[in-house]
XYZ file of C-alpha atoms in Angstrom:
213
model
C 88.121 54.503 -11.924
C 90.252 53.502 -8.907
C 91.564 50.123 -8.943
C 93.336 48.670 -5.879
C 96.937 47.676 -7.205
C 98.960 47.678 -10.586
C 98.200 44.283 -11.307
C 94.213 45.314 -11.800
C 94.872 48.883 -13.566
C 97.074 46.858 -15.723
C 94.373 44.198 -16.554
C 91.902 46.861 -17.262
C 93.453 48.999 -19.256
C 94.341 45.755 -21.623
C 90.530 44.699 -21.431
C 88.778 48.512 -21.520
C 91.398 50.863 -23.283
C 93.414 49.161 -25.879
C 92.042 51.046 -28.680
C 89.656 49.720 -31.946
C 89.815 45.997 -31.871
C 88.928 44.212 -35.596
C 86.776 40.760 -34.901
C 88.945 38.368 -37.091
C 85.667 36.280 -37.810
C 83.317 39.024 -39.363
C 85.698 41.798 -40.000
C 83.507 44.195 -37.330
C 85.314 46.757 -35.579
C 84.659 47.389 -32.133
C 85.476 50.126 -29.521
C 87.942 47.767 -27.177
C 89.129 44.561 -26.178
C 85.823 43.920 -23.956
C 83.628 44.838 -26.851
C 85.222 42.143 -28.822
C 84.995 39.931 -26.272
C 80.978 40.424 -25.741
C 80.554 40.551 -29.695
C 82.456 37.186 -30.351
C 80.723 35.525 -27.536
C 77.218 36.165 -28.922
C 78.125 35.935 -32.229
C 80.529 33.555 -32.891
C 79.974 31.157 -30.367
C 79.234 28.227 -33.123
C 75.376 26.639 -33.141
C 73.346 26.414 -30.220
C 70.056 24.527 -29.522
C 66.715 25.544 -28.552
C 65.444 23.493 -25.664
C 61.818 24.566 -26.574
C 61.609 23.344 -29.792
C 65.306 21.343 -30.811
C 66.125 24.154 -33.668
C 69.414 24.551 -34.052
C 71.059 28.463 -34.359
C 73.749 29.505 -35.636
C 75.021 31.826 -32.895
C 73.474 32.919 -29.100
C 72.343 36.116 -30.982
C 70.761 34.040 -33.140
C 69.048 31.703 -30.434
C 68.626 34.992 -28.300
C 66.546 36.263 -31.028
C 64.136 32.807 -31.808
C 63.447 32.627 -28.323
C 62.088 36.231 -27.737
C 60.241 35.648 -31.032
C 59.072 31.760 -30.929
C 58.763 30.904 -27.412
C 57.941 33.741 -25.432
C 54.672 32.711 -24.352
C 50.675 34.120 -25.359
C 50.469 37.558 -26.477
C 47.543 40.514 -26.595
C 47.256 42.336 -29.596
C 46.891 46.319 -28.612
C 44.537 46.625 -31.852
C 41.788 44.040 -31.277
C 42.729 42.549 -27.677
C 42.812 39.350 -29.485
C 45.077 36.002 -27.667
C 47.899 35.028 -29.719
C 50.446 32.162 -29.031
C 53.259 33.653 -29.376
C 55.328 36.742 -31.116
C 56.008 35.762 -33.869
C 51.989 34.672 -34.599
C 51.190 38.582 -33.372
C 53.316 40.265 -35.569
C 51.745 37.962 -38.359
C 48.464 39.042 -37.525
C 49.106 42.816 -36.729
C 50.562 43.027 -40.490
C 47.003 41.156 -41.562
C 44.821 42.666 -39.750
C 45.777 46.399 -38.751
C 47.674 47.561 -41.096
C 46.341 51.227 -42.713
C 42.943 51.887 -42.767
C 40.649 49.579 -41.105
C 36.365 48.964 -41.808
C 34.305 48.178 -38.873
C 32.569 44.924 -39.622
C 29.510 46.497 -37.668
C 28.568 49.352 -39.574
C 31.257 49.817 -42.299
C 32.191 52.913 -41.251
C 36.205 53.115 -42.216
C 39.141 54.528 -39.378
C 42.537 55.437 -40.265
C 44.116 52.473 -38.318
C 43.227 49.672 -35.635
C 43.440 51.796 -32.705
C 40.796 54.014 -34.043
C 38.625 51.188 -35.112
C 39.192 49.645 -31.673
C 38.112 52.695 -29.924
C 34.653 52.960 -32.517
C 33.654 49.740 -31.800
C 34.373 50.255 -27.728
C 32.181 53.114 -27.736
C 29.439 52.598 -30.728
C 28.831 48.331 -30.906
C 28.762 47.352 -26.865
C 25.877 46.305 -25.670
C 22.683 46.627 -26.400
C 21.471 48.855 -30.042
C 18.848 50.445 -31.657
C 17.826 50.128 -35.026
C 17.828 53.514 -36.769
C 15.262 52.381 -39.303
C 12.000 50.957 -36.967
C 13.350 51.433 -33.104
C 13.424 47.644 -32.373
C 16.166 47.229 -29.462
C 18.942 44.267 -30.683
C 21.048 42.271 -28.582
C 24.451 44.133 -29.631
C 26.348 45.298 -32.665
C 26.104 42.013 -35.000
C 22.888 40.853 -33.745
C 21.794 44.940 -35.090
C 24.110 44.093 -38.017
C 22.006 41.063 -38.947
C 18.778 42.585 -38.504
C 19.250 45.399 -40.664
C 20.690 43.392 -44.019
C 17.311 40.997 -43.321
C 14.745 43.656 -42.784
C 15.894 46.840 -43.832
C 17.517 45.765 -47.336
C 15.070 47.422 -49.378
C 12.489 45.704 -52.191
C 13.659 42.296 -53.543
C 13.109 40.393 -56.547
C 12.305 36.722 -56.465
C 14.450 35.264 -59.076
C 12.076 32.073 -59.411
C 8.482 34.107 -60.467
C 9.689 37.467 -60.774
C 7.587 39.084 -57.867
C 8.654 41.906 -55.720
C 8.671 41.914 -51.872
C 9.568 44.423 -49.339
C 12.615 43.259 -48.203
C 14.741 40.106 -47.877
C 12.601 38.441 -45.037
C 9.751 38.768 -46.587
C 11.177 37.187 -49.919
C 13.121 33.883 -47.384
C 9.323 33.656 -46.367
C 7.744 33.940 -49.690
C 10.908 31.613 -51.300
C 10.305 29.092 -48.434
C 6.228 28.917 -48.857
C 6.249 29.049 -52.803
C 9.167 28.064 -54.298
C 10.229 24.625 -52.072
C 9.404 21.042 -53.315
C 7.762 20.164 -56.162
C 6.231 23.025 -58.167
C 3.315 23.164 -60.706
C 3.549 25.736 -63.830
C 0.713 27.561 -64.120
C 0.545 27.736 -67.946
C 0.296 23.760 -68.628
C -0.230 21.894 -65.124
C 3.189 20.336 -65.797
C 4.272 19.215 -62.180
C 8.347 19.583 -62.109
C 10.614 18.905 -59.234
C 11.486 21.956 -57.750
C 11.745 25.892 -58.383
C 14.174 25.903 -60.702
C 13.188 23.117 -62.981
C 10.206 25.184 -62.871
C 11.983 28.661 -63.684
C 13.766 26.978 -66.324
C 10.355 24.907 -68.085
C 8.725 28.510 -68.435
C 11.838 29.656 -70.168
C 12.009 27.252 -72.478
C 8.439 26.237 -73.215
C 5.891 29.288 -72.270
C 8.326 32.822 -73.260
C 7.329 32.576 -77.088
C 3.873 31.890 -76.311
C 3.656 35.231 -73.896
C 5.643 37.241 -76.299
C 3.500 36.644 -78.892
C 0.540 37.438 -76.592
């Protein structure tokens, strides 16, 4: 490097090439005088005050560092394209929410990581689906989703009277027509307040009497 008189090579040598310099606050070493220089004014500059939010910091490394994590505006998470304030909030949620393997909340199919899910649900839940059991066209993924655990379920058990149905729409109906309000128990006319009163009178007053039957 060419400098233009004595005066400046001398300066920079004694700034740039005065050998390992030892930070007398921390005990670091550092390459040269300069180095030192930069390192104690980060470091050891004494506390310093976030004008966002009033925190104080030990050091401008250490405000340096809030601010980029605290106060550096809304964020988009790569995995799920999801808003977040801020990054400290997105890291947060990243570790929650897409960390190892991942289950798509559409069909329960499981991908390795977020990305993979991400991609799934881009290509297999957008827009419009088709039930693989009985053809009927839904909406999208969850409106599919929804569908498929109220018709396609399999044969359910009333808990109240015992009866079977085809699947769990036809037992809400069945629930909703026979088993709401006041209920009447077929064995002794009692009238009792609702299903389960009902459930529970047979238990306890009519079980003998059919066993014994």
């Amino acid at each position: 490097m060419e400098l233009p008189n004595a005066q400046a090579l001398s300066s920079h040598k004694s700034y740039y090439h005065t050998g390992k310099q030892t930070c007398p606050v921390c005990q670091k070493e550092l390459p040269s005088a300069k180095a030192l220089s930069s390192h104690k004014s980060y470091y050891h500059t004494g506390k310093q005050t976030c004008l966002d939010c009033q925190k104080e910091l030990p050091s401008v490394k250490a405000l340096s560092s809030h601010k980029s994590y605290y106060h550096t505006g809304k964020k988009n998470c790569s995995g799920c394209q999801k808003t977040l304030p801020n990054a400290q909030t997105l890291s947060y949620h990243k570790r929650k929410a897409h960390t190892g393997k991942q289950t798509c909340s559409d069909c329960q199919k499981e991908w390795p990581n977020a990305h993979a899910l991400s991609d799934h649900k881009r290509k297999a839940h957008t827009g419009k689906q088709i039930c693989p059991d009985c053809q009927r066209e839904l909406l999208n993924a969850k409106a599919l989703s929804s569908h498929k655990s109220y018709y396609h379920t399999g044969k359910q058990t009333c808990p109240v009277c015992q009866k079977e149905w085809p699947n769990a729409q036809a037992l809400s109906d069945h629930k909703k027509k026979a088993h709401t309000g006041k209920q009447t128990c077929p064995d002794c006319q009692k009238e009792l307040p609702n299903a389960n009163a009902l459930s529970s009178h047979k238990y306890r007053h009519h079980r003998k009497r059919k066993i014994d039957d």
